[in-house]
CSV table of C-alpha atoms and ligand atoms in Angstrom, one decimal:
chain,number,residue,atom,x,y,z
A,1,MET,CA,-23.8,10.5,-9.8
A,2,PRO,CA,-20.2,11.6,-10.4
A,3,LYS,CA,-19.5,15.1,-9.2
A,4,THR,CA,-18.6,17.9,-11.5
A,5,PRO,CA,-15.7,20.2,-10.4
A,6,SER,CA,-18.1,23.0,-9.6
A,7,GLN,CA,-19.7,20.9,-6.9
A,8,THR,CA,-16.5,20.1,-5.1
A,9,SER,CA,-13.6,21.6,-3.3
A,10,THR,CA,-10.0,20.8,-2.7
A,11,ALA,CA,-7.8,21.7,0.2
A,12,TRP,CA,-4.7,21.9,-1.9
A,13,HIS,CA,-3.2,25.2,-0.5
A,14,SER,CA,0.5,24.4,0.0
A,15,PRO,CA,2.8,27.0,-1.6
A,16,GLN,CA,4.7,25.9,-4.7
A,17,TRP,CA,8.1,25.8,-3.1
A,18,TYR,CA,6.7,23.4,-0.4
A,19,GLN,CA,5.1,21.2,-3.0
A,20,ARG,CA,8.4,21.0,-4.8
A,21,PHE,CA,10.3,20.2,-1.6
A,22,PHE,CA,7.7,17.6,-0.6
A,23,ALA,CA,8.0,15.9,-3.9
A,24,TRP,CA,11.7,15.8,-3.7
A,25,ALA,CA,11.5,14.5,-0.1
A,26,MET,CA,9.1,11.7,-1.0
A,27,ALA,CA,11.2,10.7,-4.0
A,28,THR,CA,14.5,10.5,-2.1
A,29,ALA,CA,13.9,9.9,1.6
A,30,ALA,CA,11.3,7.1,1.6
A,31,GLN,CA,13.6,4.3,0.2
A,32,GLY,CA,14.3,2.6,3.5
A,33,TYR,CA,10.6,2.5,4.3
A,34,GLU,CA,9.8,1.1,0.9
A,35,THR,CA,12.4,-1.7,1.2
A,36,LYS,CA,11.0,-2.8,4.5
A,37,MET,CA,7.4,-2.6,3.2
A,38,ALA,CA,8.1,-4.5,0.0
A,39,ASP,CA,6.7,-8.0,1.1
A,40,ARG,CA,3.5,-6.5,2.4
A,41,LYS,CA,3.0,-4.4,-0.7
A,42,ARG,CA,3.8,-7.4,-3.0
A,43,GLN,CA,1.1,-9.4,-1.3
A,44,LEU,CA,-1.5,-6.6,-1.2
A,45,PHE,CA,-1.1,-5.7,-4.9
A,46,SER,CA,-0.7,-9.3,-6.2
A,47,HIS,CA,-4.1,-9.6,-7.9
A,48,LEU,CA,-4.4,-6.1,-9.5
A,49,GLN,CA,-6.1,-6.2,-12.8
A,50,GLY,CA,-8.3,-4.1,-15.1
A,51,GLU,CA,-9.1,-0.5,-14.4
A,52,VAL,CA,-7.0,0.7,-11.4
A,53,LEU,CA,-7.3,4.1,-9.8
A,54,GLU,CA,-4.5,5.2,-7.4
A,55,LEU,CA,-5.1,8.2,-5.2
A,56,GLY,CA,-2.0,10.3,-4.3
A,57,PRO,CA,0.6,8.1,-6.0
A,58,GLY,CA,3.3,10.6,-5.0
A,59,ALA,CA,6.7,9.8,-6.5
A,60,GLY,CA,5.5,6.3,-7.6
A,61,PRO,CA,6.7,3.9,-4.9
A,62,ASN,CA,3.8,1.5,-5.7
A,63,LEU,CA,4.4,1.3,-9.5
A,64,PRO,CA,7.0,-1.6,-9.3
A,65,TYR,CA,4.1,-3.9,-8.0
A,66,PHE,CA,1.9,-3.3,-11.1
A,67,LYS,CA,1.7,-5.4,-14.2
A,68,PRO,CA,1.9,-3.6,-17.6
A,69,GLU,CA,-1.6,-5.0,-18.6
A,70,ILE,CA,-3.5,-2.9,-16.1
A,71,HIS,CA,-5.0,0.5,-17.0
A,72,TRP,CA,-3.7,2.8,-14.3
A,73,LEU,CA,-5.0,6.3,-13.6
A,74,GLY,CA,-3.3,8.3,-10.8
A,75,LEU,CA,-4.8,11.4,-9.2
A,76,GLU,CA,-1.8,13.4,-7.9
A,77,PRO,CA,-2.6,17.0,-7.0
A,78,ASN,CA,1.1,17.9,-6.5
A,79,PRO,CA,2.4,18.5,-10.0
A,80,TYR,CA,6.0,18.3,-8.8
A,81,MET,CA,5.5,14.6,-8.1
A,82,HIS,CA,4.7,13.9,-11.8
A,83,PRO,CA,8.2,13.9,-13.2
A,84,TYR,CA,9.3,11.4,-10.6
A,85,LEU,CA,6.3,9.3,-11.4
A,86,GLN,CA,6.9,9.4,-15.1
A,87,GLN,CA,10.6,8.6,-14.6
A,88,GLN,CA,9.6,5.6,-12.5
A,89,ALA,CA,7.0,4.4,-15.0
A,90,ASP,CA,9.4,4.8,-17.9
A,91,SER,CA,12.1,2.7,-16.1
A,92,LEU,CA,9.4,0.0,-15.5
A,93,GLY,CA,7.9,0.1,-19.0
A,94,LEU,CA,4.5,1.1,-17.7
A,95,ASN,CA,2.0,3.3,-19.4
A,96,ILE,CA,0.5,5.7,-16.9
A,97,ASP,CA,-2.1,8.4,-16.9
A,98,VAL,CA,-1.6,11.0,-14.2
A,99,GLN,CA,-4.0,13.9,-13.5
A,100,THR,CA,-3.3,16.9,-11.3
A,101,THR,CA,-6.5,16.6,-9.3
A,102,THR,CA,-8.2,14.7,-6.5
A,103,LEU,CA,-11.1,12.3,-6.4
A,104,ALA,CA,-13.3,15.1,-5.1
A,105,ASP,CA,-12.5,17.3,-8.1
A,106,ILE,CA,-12.8,14.9,-11.0
A,107,ALA,CA,-15.9,13.3,-12.6
A,108,ILE,CA,-15.0,9.6,-12.5
A,109,PRO,CA,-18.1,7.6,-13.4
A,110,ASP,CA,-19.9,5.4,-10.8
A,111,ASN,CA,-19.0,1.7,-10.9
A,112,SER,CA,-16.1,2.1,-13.3
A,113,LYS,CA,-13.0,0.9,-11.4
A,114,ASP,CA,-11.9,-2.7,-10.6
A,115,VAL,CA,-9.5,-1.5,-7.9
A,116,VAL,CA,-8.9,1.8,-6.1
A,117,LEU,CA,-5.8,1.9,-4.0
A,118,CYS,CA,-3.8,4.4,-1.9
A,119,THR,CA,-0.9,4.3,0.5
A,120,LEU,CA,-0.3,7.1,3.1
A,121,VAL,CA,-2.9,9.4,1.5
A,122,LEU,CA,-6.1,9.2,3.6
A,123,CYS,CA,-4.2,11.0,6.4
A,124,SER,CA,-4.1,14.1,4.1
A,125,VAL,CA,-7.5,14.2,2.3
A,126,PRO,CA,-9.6,17.1,3.6
A,127,ASP,CA,-12.7,15.0,4.2
A,128,LEU,CA,-12.0,11.4,5.0
A,129,GLU,CA,-15.6,10.1,5.1
A,130,SER,CA,-16.5,11.7,1.8
A,131,THR,CA,-13.4,10.4,0.1
A,132,VAL,CA,-14.1,6.9,1.2
A,133,GLN,CA,-17.7,7.3,-0.1
A,134,ASP,CA,-16.3,8.4,-3.4
A,135,ILE,CA,-14.0,5.4,-3.5
A,136,LEU,CA,-17.0,3.1,-2.9
A,137,ARG,CA,-19.0,5.0,-5.6
A,138,VAL,CA,-16.4,4.6,-8.4
A,139,LEU,CA,-15.7,0.9,-7.7
A,140,LYS,CA,-17.5,-1.7,-9.8
A,141,PRO,CA,-19.7,-4.1,-7.9
A,142,GLY,CA,-17.2,-6.7,-6.4
A,143,GLY,CA,-14.4,-4.2,-6.9
A,144,GLN,CA,-11.7,-3.7,-4.2
A,145,PHE,CA,-10.2,-0.8,-2.3
A,146,LEU,CA,-6.7,-1.6,-1.2
A,147,PHE,CA,-5.0,0.6,1.4
A,148,ILE,CA,-2.0,1.1,3.7
A,149,GLU,CA,-2.4,4.1,6.0
A,150,HIS,CA,-0.9,5.3,9.2
A,151,VAL,CA,-3.5,5.8,11.9
A,152,MET,CA,-4.2,6.9,15.5
A,153,ALA,CA,-2.8,4.7,18.3
A,154,PRO,CA,-5.3,2.8,20.5
A,155,ALA,CA,-7.6,4.8,22.8
A,156,GLY,CA,-6.0,5.4,26.2
A,157,SER,CA,-2.5,5.0,25.0
A,158,PHE,CA,0.3,7.5,25.7
A,159,LEU,CA,1.1,7.5,22.0
A,160,ARG,CA,-2.4,8.6,21.1
A,161,ARG,CA,-2.1,11.6,23.5
A,162,VAL,CA,1.2,12.6,21.8
A,163,GLN,CA,-0.4,12.3,18.4
A,164,THR,CA,-3.3,14.5,19.5
A,165,GLY,CA,-1.0,17.1,20.9
A,166,LEU,CA,1.3,17.1,17.9
A,167,CYS,CA,-1.4,17.0,15.2
A,168,PRO,CA,-1.8,20.7,14.5
A,169,LEU,CA,2.0,21.3,14.1
A,170,TRP,CA,2.4,18.0,12.1
A,171,GLN,CA,-0.4,19.1,9.7
A,172,VAL,CA,1.6,22.2,8.9
A,173,ILE,CA,5.0,20.6,8.4
A,174,GLY,CA,3.6,17.4,6.9
A,175,ASP,CA,1.7,18.7,3.9
A,176,GLY,CA,-1.7,18.5,5.6
A,177,CYS,CA,-1.1,15.0,7.1
A,178,ARG,CA,-3.2,14.3,10.2
A,179,LEU,CA,-2.1,12.1,13.1
A,180,ASP,CA,-5.5,11.7,14.6
A,181,ARG,CA,-7.4,9.7,12.0
A,182,GLU,CA,-9.2,6.4,12.8
A,183,THR,CA,-9.2,5.4,9.1
A,184,GLY,CA,-9.9,1.8,9.7
A,185,LYS,CA,-13.2,2.6,11.5
A,186,VAL,CA,-14.2,5.0,8.8
A,187,ILE,CA,-13.7,2.3,6.1
A,188,GLU,CA,-15.5,-0.3,8.2
A,189,SER,CA,-18.6,1.9,8.5
A,190,ALA,CA,-18.6,3.1,4.9
A,191,GLY,CA,-20.9,0.4,3.5
A,192,PHE,CA,-18.5,-2.1,1.9
A,193,ALA,CA,-19.7,-5.7,1.8
A,194,LYS,CA,-16.5,-6.9,3.4
A,195,VAL,CA,-13.5,-5.2,5.1
A,196,ASP,CA,-10.3,-7.0,6.1
A,197,TYR,CA,-7.4,-5.2,7.6
A,198,GLN,CA,-4.6,-5.7,10.1
A,199,THR,CA,-2.9,-3.2,12.4
A,200,PHE,CA,0.8,-3.3,12.6
A,201,GLU,CA,3.8,-1.2,13.6
A,202,ALA,CA,5.5,0.2,10.5
A,203,PRO,CA,9.3,0.2,10.2
A,204,VAL,CA,9.7,3.9,10.7
A,205,PRO,CA,11.9,5.8,13.2
A,206,ILE,CA,9.1,8.3,14.1
A,207,ALA,CA,6.8,6.8,16.7
A,208,VAL,CA,3.7,9.0,15.9
A,209,VAL,CA,3.4,7.4,12.4
A,210,LYS,CA,4.2,3.8,13.4
A,211,PRO,CA,0.6,2.6,13.9
A,212,HIS,CA,-0.4,1.4,10.4
A,213,ILE,CA,-3.3,-0.5,8.9
A,214,ILE,CA,-3.1,-2.6,5.7
A,215,GLY,CA,-6.1,-4.2,4.1
A,216,ALA,CA,-8.8,-4.5,1.5
A,217,ALA,CA,-12.5,-3.5,1.4
A,218,THR,CA,-14.8,-5.1,-1.1
A,219,LYS,CA,-17.9,-3.5,-2.7
A,220,ALA,CA,-21.0,-5.7,-2.8
A,221,SER,CA,-21.4,-7.6,-6.1
B,1,LIG,C1,2.7,11.0,2.1
B,1,LIG,S1,2.4,11.2,0.4
B,1,LIG,C2,2.3,9.5,-0.1
B,1,LIG,C3,2.6,9.2,-1.5
B,1,LIG,C4,2.6,7.8,-2.0
B,1,LIG,N1,1.3,7.3,-2.0
B,1,LIG,C5,3.5,6.9,-1.1
B,1,LIG,O1,3.0,5.9,-0.6
B,1,LIG,O2,4.7,7.3,-0.9
B,1,LIG,C6,0.7,11.8,0.3
B,1,LIG,C7,0.4,12.0,-1.2
B,1,LIG,O3,-1.0,12.3,-1.2
B,1,LIG,C8,-1.2,13.4,-2.1
B,1,LIG,N2,-2.5,14.0,-1.7
B,1,LIG,C9,-2.7,14.9,-0.8
B,1,LIG,N3,-4.0,15.2,-0.8
B,1,LIG,C10,-4.6,14.4,-1.7
B,1,LIG,C11,-6.0,14.3,-2.1
B,1,LIG,N4,-7.0,15.0,-1.6
B,1,LIG,N5,-6.2,13.4,-3.1
B,1,LIG,C12,-5.2,12.7,-3.7
B,1,LIG,N6,-3.9,12.8,-3.3
B,1,LIG,C13,-3.7,13.6,-2.3
B,1,LIG,C14,0.0,14.2,-1.9
B,1,LIG,O4,0.3,15.1,-3.0
B,1,LIG,C15,1.1,13.2,-1.8
B,1,LIG,O5,1.6,12.8,-3.0
């Protein structure tokens, strides 16, 4: 059953000045990353159709990959992202519906979305396992979850030790972002019928966020 707001919680505690700064930073500083990720995103989002839910769309870097025919709902808890999103949507001629909330705090019906997608968001959600379960719940049978996320480096690696040590500080300066998530494993064990993803080194200058995964998880038909 969908949750009601009273049954849920959100970890959205950043002060307003920080939310405003983070929105500005995402809108202005991520352009180089987006240019280098364009081919991967074009391929990942090439078959989007129907009811599409995006978690944490930020300033809207994924909007250029969407066709005007889709029904797009974005859950973006930082309200200072919304003007950037709207501006991007207007310039692309897209109709968007953005809500200032999270999947844990909105009653989205079970089996209602053809696609759920997110990029660089599952590192920040307060409860990864429960978010992935909610994604599975709201997807229609046969629906797909598409994701690009940065993750923890392989066990035993030096980079993983650095990520572990830096994680508490990174969480504070990075708007709740965690460096120690094994997001691929959580998606694999969530109950999807099929999970396909690749690990790759993202084109970013900061080593601790280089390990990325990109892929799709399909709900049973
Ligand atoms: C690093 S930004 C990524 C934004 C965008 N998806 C991108 O690829 O540039 C993380 C985004 O997730 C949002 N966010 C944080 N916690 C969230 C949650 N629990 N549910 C949905 N979005 C969340 C933040 O407000 C922010 O916009």
